[in-house]
mmCIF file of C-alpha atoms in Angstrom:
data_model
loop_
_atom_site.group_PDB
_atom_site.id
_atom_site.type_symbol
_atom_site.label_atom_id
_atom_site.label_comp_id
_atom_site.label_asym_id
_atom_site.label_seq_id
_atom_site.Cartn_x
_atom_site.Cartn_y
_atom_site.Cartn_z
ATOM 1 C CA MET A 132 44.433 -8.279 13.543
ATOM 2 C CA GLN A 133 46.960 -6.709 15.895
ATOM 3 C CA THR A 134 46.866 -7.638 19.566
ATOM 4 C CA ILE A 135 47.771 -5.517 22.583
ATOM 5 C CA MET A 136 48.323 -6.647 26.144
ATOM 6 C CA LEU A 137 47.347 -3.965 28.669
ATOM 7 C CA MET A 138 48.524 -4.485 32.246
ATOM 8 C CA GLU A 139 46.595 -2.093 34.519
ATOM 9 C CA ASP A 140 45.274 -2.857 38.004
ATOM 10 C CA ASP A 141 42.675 -0.082 38.026
ATOM 11 C CA ALA A 142 39.689 -1.923 36.545
ATOM 12 C CA ALA A 143 37.794 1.207 35.470
ATOM 13 C CA LEU A 144 40.841 2.778 33.826
ATOM 14 C CA GLY A 145 41.738 -0.512 32.187
ATOM 15 C CA GLN A 146 38.285 -0.945 30.692
ATOM 16 C CA GLY A 147 38.335 2.655 29.483
ATOM 17 C CA ILE A 148 41.658 2.152 27.732
ATOM 18 C CA CYS A 149 40.424 -1.083 26.150
ATOM 19 C CA LEU A 150 37.358 0.674 24.753
ATOM 20 C CA ALA A 151 39.487 3.568 23.483
ATOM 21 C CA LEU A 152 41.949 1.330 21.668
ATOM 22 C CA LYS A 153 39.745 -1.481 20.384
ATOM 23 C CA ASP A 154 38.580 -1.349 16.787
ATOM 24 C CA SER A 155 38.175 -3.725 13.850
ATOM 25 C CA SER A 156 41.938 -4.150 13.492
ATOM 26 C CA VAL A 157 43.042 -4.117 17.155
ATOM 27 C CA GLN A 158 42.232 -6.487 20.007
ATOM 28 C CA VAL A 159 43.157 -5.658 23.614
ATOM 29 C CA ARG A 160 43.777 -8.179 26.427
ATOM 30 C CA LEU A 161 43.480 -6.656 29.919
ATOM 31 C CA CYS A 162 45.575 -8.060 32.771
ATOM 32 C CA GLN A 163 45.432 -6.633 36.288
ATOM 33 C CA THR A 164 48.452 -8.329 37.889
ATOM 34 C CA LEU A 165 51.968 -9.419 36.987
ATOM 35 C CA ALA A 166 50.868 -13.039 37.285
ATOM 36 C CA GLN A 167 48.081 -12.502 34.750
ATOM 37 C CA GLY A 168 50.489 -10.694 32.431
ATOM 38 C CA ARG A 169 53.020 -13.505 32.537
ATOM 39 C CA ALA A 170 50.302 -16.065 31.873
ATOM 40 C CA ALA A 171 49.008 -14.045 28.912
ATOM 41 C CA LEU A 172 52.485 -13.859 27.388
ATOM 42 C CA GLU A 173 52.716 -17.640 27.480
ATOM 43 C CA HIS A 174 49.744 -17.709 25.094
ATOM 44 C CA GLY A 175 50.819 -14.709 22.951
ATOM 45 C CA PRO A 176 52.081 -13.340 20.727
ATOM 46 C CA PHE A 177 51.289 -9.644 21.156
ATOM 47 C CA ASP A 178 52.126 -6.743 18.872
ATOM 48 C CA LEU A 179 52.399 -4.246 21.737
ATOM 49 C CA LEU A 180 52.580 -4.296 25.531
ATOM 50 C CA ILE A 181 51.272 -1.456 27.698
ATOM 51 C CA LEU A 182 52.556 -1.952 31.241
ATOM 52 C CA ASP A 183 51.529 -0.107 34.370
ATOM 53 C CA VAL A 184 54.529 0.296 36.655
ATOM 54 C CA ASN A 185 52.751 -0.108 39.996
ATOM 55 C CA LEU A 186 50.823 -3.350 40.380
ATOM 56 C CA PRO A 187 49.417 -5.299 43.348
ATOM 57 C CA ASP A 188 52.018 -8.062 43.034
ATOM 58 C CA GLY A 189 55.049 -6.100 41.860
ATOM 59 C CA SER A 190 56.264 -3.717 39.190
ATOM 60 C CA GLY A 191 55.679 -3.651 35.460
ATOM 61 C CA LEU A 192 59.393 -2.850 35.194
ATOM 62 C CA ASP A 193 60.108 -6.440 36.230
ATOM 63 C CA LEU A 194 58.039 -7.807 33.360
ATOM 64 C CA LEU A 195 59.647 -5.313 30.977
ATOM 65 C CA ARG A 196 63.109 -6.644 31.848
ATOM 66 C CA GLU A 197 61.934 -10.249 31.505
ATOM 67 C CA VAL A 198 60.407 -9.635 28.073
ATOM 68 C CA ARG A 199 63.483 -7.782 26.813
ATOM 69 C CA ARG A 200 65.653 -10.861 27.352
ATOM 70 C CA THR A 201 63.975 -12.607 24.435
ATOM 71 C CA SER A 202 61.768 -10.133 22.565
ATOM 72 C CA ALA A 203 61.855 -6.748 20.834
ATOM 73 C CA VAL A 204 58.059 -6.271 20.980
ATOM 74 C CA PRO A 205 57.185 -2.562 21.428
ATOM 75 C CA ILE A 206 56.482 -1.656 25.063
ATOM 76 C CA ILE A 207 54.828 1.466 26.484
ATOM 77 C CA LEU A 208 54.972 2.192 30.217
ATOM 78 C CA LEU A 209 52.197 3.839 32.195
ATOM 79 C CA THR A 210 53.700 5.739 35.122
ATOM 80 C CA ALA A 211 52.628 8.127 37.857
ATOM 81 C CA ASN A 212 53.640 11.643 36.846
ATOM 82 C CA ASP A 213 55.861 12.184 39.891
ATOM 83 C CA LEU A 214 57.905 9.000 39.562
ATOM 84 C CA GLU A 215 60.744 10.207 37.355
ATOM 85 C CA MET A 216 62.963 7.266 38.297
ATOM 86 C CA ASP A 217 60.340 4.849 36.926
ATOM 87 C CA ILE A 218 60.617 6.577 33.553
ATOM 88 C CA VAL A 219 64.434 6.549 33.599
ATOM 89 C CA SER A 220 64.565 2.899 34.717
ATOM 90 C CA GLY A 221 61.991 1.921 32.116
ATOM 91 C CA LEU A 222 63.762 3.563 29.200
ATOM 92 C CA GLU A 223 67.115 2.152 30.291
ATOM 93 C CA SER A 224 65.532 -1.304 30.537
ATOM 94 C CA GLY A 225 64.207 -1.148 26.981
ATOM 95 C CA ALA A 226 60.822 0.601 27.021
ATOM 96 C CA ASP A 227 59.960 2.281 23.718
ATOM 97 C CA ASP A 228 57.767 5.010 25.195
ATOM 98 C CA TYR A 229 56.099 6.103 28.406
ATOM 99 C CA ILE A 230 52.886 7.895 29.259
ATOM 100 C CA THR A 231 52.344 9.650 32.576
ATOM 101 C CA LYS A 232 49.078 9.567 34.487
ATOM 102 C CA PRO A 233 46.661 11.273 34.120
ATOM 103 C CA PHE A 234 46.708 11.176 30.340
ATOM 104 C CA SER A 235 44.503 11.925 27.352
ATOM 105 C CA LEU A 236 43.028 8.860 25.646
ATOM 106 C CA ALA A 237 43.501 10.613 22.302
ATOM 107 C CA VAL A 238 47.229 11.001 23.011
ATOM 108 C CA LEU A 239 47.405 7.389 24.158
ATOM 109 C CA ARG A 240 45.768 6.197 20.912
ATOM 110 C CA ALA A 241 48.206 8.237 18.824
ATOM 111 C CA ARG A 242 51.249 6.901 20.629
ATOM 112 C CA VAL A 243 49.943 3.335 20.547
ATOM 113 C CA ASN A 244 49.345 3.580 16.800
ATOM 114 C CA ALA A 245 52.866 4.943 16.315
ATOM 115 C CA GLN A 246 54.364 1.949 18.139
ATOM 116 C CA LEU A 247 52.185 -0.520 16.235
ATOM 117 C CA ARG A 248 53.399 0.958 12.939
ATOM 118 C CA ARG A 249 57.025 0.733 14.032
ATOM 119 C CA GLY A 250 56.597 -2.775 15.383
ATOM 120 C CA ALA A 251 54.778 -4.206 12.373
ATOM 121 C CA PRO A 252 57.011 -6.818 10.740
ATOM 122 C CA ALA A 253 58.327 -5.644 7.421
ATOM 123 C CA GLN A 254 58.193 -7.837 4.360
ATOM 124 C CA GLY A 255 61.208 -10.082 4.110
ATOM 125 C CA THR A 256 62.041 -10.099 7.831
ATOM 126 C CA ALA A 257 62.317 -13.887 7.921
ATOM 127 C CA VAL A 258 65.771 -15.421 8.280
ATOM 128 C CA GLU A 259 66.439 -17.489 5.166
ATOM 129 C CA LEU A 260 69.258 -20.032 5.324
ATOM 130 C CA ASP A 261 70.022 -23.559 4.209
ATOM 131 C CA GLY A 262 66.489 -24.274 3.010
ATOM 132 C CA PHE A 263 64.906 -22.907 6.182
ATOM 133 C CA SER A 264 62.727 -19.844 6.680
ATOM 134 C CA PHE A 265 62.462 -18.649 10.286
ATOM 135 C CA ASP A 266 60.098 -15.735 10.852
ATOM 136 C CA PHE A 267 60.243 -15.061 14.583
ATOM 137 C CA ALA A 268 57.990 -11.993 14.356
ATOM 138 C CA TRP A 269 55.068 -14.006 12.943
ATOM 139 C CA MET A 270 56.190 -17.287 14.567
ATOM 140 C CA GLU A 271 56.172 -19.047 11.200
ATOM 141 C CA PHE A 272 58.857 -21.652 10.550
ATOM 142 C CA ARG A 273 59.417 -23.594 7.351
ATOM 143 C CA LYS A 274 61.758 -26.289 6.106
ATOM 144 C CA ASN A 275 61.923 -26.568 2.333
ATOM 145 C CA GLY A 276 58.638 -24.671 2.197
ATOM 146 C CA GLN A 277 56.844 -26.934 4.668
ATOM 147 C CA LEU A 278 55.495 -25.459 7.903
ATOM 148 C CA ILE A 279 57.049 -26.682 11.155
ATOM 149 C CA GLU A 280 55.271 -26.388 14.503
ATOM 150 C CA LEU A 281 57.586 -25.267 17.302
ATOM 151 C CA SER A 282 56.838 -24.811 20.984
ATOM 152 C CA LYS A 283 57.600 -21.476 22.658
ATOM 153 C CA THR A 284 60.680 -23.004 24.296
ATOM 154 C CA GLU A 285 61.902 -24.407 20.981
ATOM 155 C CA GLN A 286 61.346 -21.008 19.354
ATOM 156 C CA ARG A 287 63.401 -19.233 22.027
ATOM 157 C CA LEU A 288 66.241 -21.726 21.706
ATOM 158 C CA LEU A 289 66.213 -21.603 17.902
ATOM 159 C CA ARG A 290 66.211 -17.807 17.827
ATOM 160 C CA ILE A 291 69.191 -17.546 20.162
ATOM 161 C CA LEU A 292 71.171 -20.102 18.155
ATOM 162 C CA VAL A 293 70.299 -18.637 14.747
ATOM 163 C CA GLU A 294 71.033 -15.063 15.824
ATOM 164 C CA ASN A 295 74.423 -16.278 17.081
ATOM 165 C CA ARG A 296 75.076 -18.788 14.304
ATOM 166 C CA GLY A 297 78.691 -19.812 14.003
ATOM 167 C CA ARG A 298 79.271 -19.154 17.710
ATOM 168 C CA VAL A 299 79.384 -21.812 20.399
ATOM 169 C CA LEU A 300 76.959 -20.932 23.187
ATOM 170 C CA PRO A 301 77.642 -22.517 26.594
ATOM 171 C CA ARG A 302 74.887 -24.561 28.214
ATOM 172 C CA GLU A 303 74.741 -22.100 31.122
ATOM 173 C CA THR A 304 74.098 -19.192 28.757
ATOM 174 C CA LEU A 305 71.341 -21.055 26.941
ATOM 175 C CA LEU A 306 69.667 -22.101 30.181
ATOM 176 C CA GLU A 307 69.582 -18.502 31.392
ATOM 177 C CA ARG A 308 68.206 -17.139 28.113
ATOM 178 C CA VAL A 309 65.742 -19.897 27.204
ATOM 179 C CA TRP A 310 64.319 -20.058 30.750
ATOM 180 C CA PRO A 311 64.933 -16.494 31.978
ATOM 181 C CA ASP A 312 62.418 -16.713 34.824
ATOM 182 C CA GLY A 313 63.899 -19.688 36.596
ATOM 183 C CA ALA A 314 66.869 -21.420 34.981
ATOM 184 C CA GLN A 315 67.983 -22.558 38.437
ATOM 185 C CA TYR A 316 64.765 -24.569 38.804
ATOM 186 C CA VAL A 317 64.880 -26.235 35.385
ATOM 187 C CA GLU A 318 65.735 -29.921 35.339
ATOM 188 C CA GLU A 319 69.306 -30.633 34.349
ATOM 189 C CA ASN A 320 68.349 -32.426 31.134
ATOM 190 C CA ALA A 321 65.713 -29.880 30.009
ATOM 191 C CA LEU A 322 68.082 -28.212 27.548
ATOM 192 C CA SER A 323 69.209 -31.547 26.093
ATOM 193 C CA VAL A 324 65.581 -32.621 25.653
ATOM 194 C CA THR A 325 64.675 -29.342 23.912
ATOM 195 C CA VAL A 326 67.685 -29.619 21.595
ATOM 196 C CA LYS A 327 66.709 -33.187 20.712
ATOM 197 C CA ARG A 328 63.130 -32.192 19.902
ATOM 198 C CA LEU A 329 64.310 -29.280 17.793
ATOM 199 C CA ARG A 330 66.718 -31.501 15.884
ATOM 200 C CA ASN A 331 63.982 -34.030 15.196
ATOM 201 C CA LYS A 332 61.920 -31.267 13.586
ATOM 202 C CA LEU A 333 64.705 -29.562 11.621
ATOM 203 C CA GLU A 334 67.394 -32.086 10.754
ATOM 204 C CA ASP A 335 67.164 -34.743 8.035
ATOM 205 C CA ALA A 336 69.380 -37.022 10.130
ATOM 206 C CA PRO A 337 68.977 -35.960 13.792
ATOM 207 C CA SER A 338 71.611 -38.442 14.985
ATOM 208 C CA ARG A 339 74.156 -36.760 12.671
ATOM 209 C CA PRO A 340 73.055 -33.109 12.816
ATOM 210 C CA ARG A 341 74.239 -30.757 10.113
ATOM 211 C CA PHE A 342 73.092 -27.514 11.698
ATOM 212 C CA LEU A 343 72.264 -27.770 15.415
ATOM 213 C CA LYS A 344 75.515 -29.266 16.629
ATOM 214 C CA THR A 345 76.777 -30.225 20.058
ATOM 215 C CA VAL A 346 80.198 -28.983 21.139
ATOM 216 C CA TYR A 347 80.956 -31.534 23.807
ATOM 217 C CA GLY A 348 81.850 -30.177 27.195
ATOM 218 C CA ILE A 349 80.745 -26.655 26.226
ATOM 219 C CA GLY A 350 77.315 -26.272 24.644
ATOM 220 C CA TYR A 351 75.648 -25.932 21.245
ATOM 221 C CA THR A 352 75.971 -23.995 18.005
ATOM 222 C CA TRP A 353 74.095 -23.407 14.766
ATOM 223 C CA ALA A 354 76.865 -24.416 12.368
ATOM 224 C CA VAL A 355 77.708 -22.337 9.302
ATOM 225 C CA ASP A 356 79.597 -23.390 6.193
ATOM 226 C CA ARG A 357 82.973 -21.629 6.318
ATOM 227 C CA SER A 358 84.324 -23.161 3.118
#
């Protein structure tokens, strides 16, 4: 089943959209504030986000920018029809589509279905390397065929390292990207603790890591064999 997060503060409109989109293969989670949306994302994943721009506690554009730091999940914006700058800002920040209010529910369904088709993980999207299989779309991680349970923080760190394998990433960069909403408030040893936990789950000999290596004085890297 595919899951959609709808962030809309108008309760009647939100319920109407949920009823229009929900069927046997789609489940919709309604959030009415930015705070609710952020909390829902912590318990994701979602296959599509529909974000209203104007909310009681801020702008859906803020959440769009936060999500785009770590995720390519399809995002549709709902905007007032006279706020052209919202549309421009949204598209430049990574929105995949926008729908202006008022809108037809039939058009909304069609555009939602188009994004769900585009966002559906294709077969073979997992990263396969060195006996590991990392499928970040489905959040399924395996070592030598055995499933590994990773926390959301461990997943974010692993994805950044694997997507930049062979490169040394400074601690400051990792702190900003693994904790995008408040790196300045994270305890100094949080990154070291997360790296240690990830090593314990992935490495055969965590004290002598083969893959997730420390570059002292700089940061960390997912090592590649350059021989």
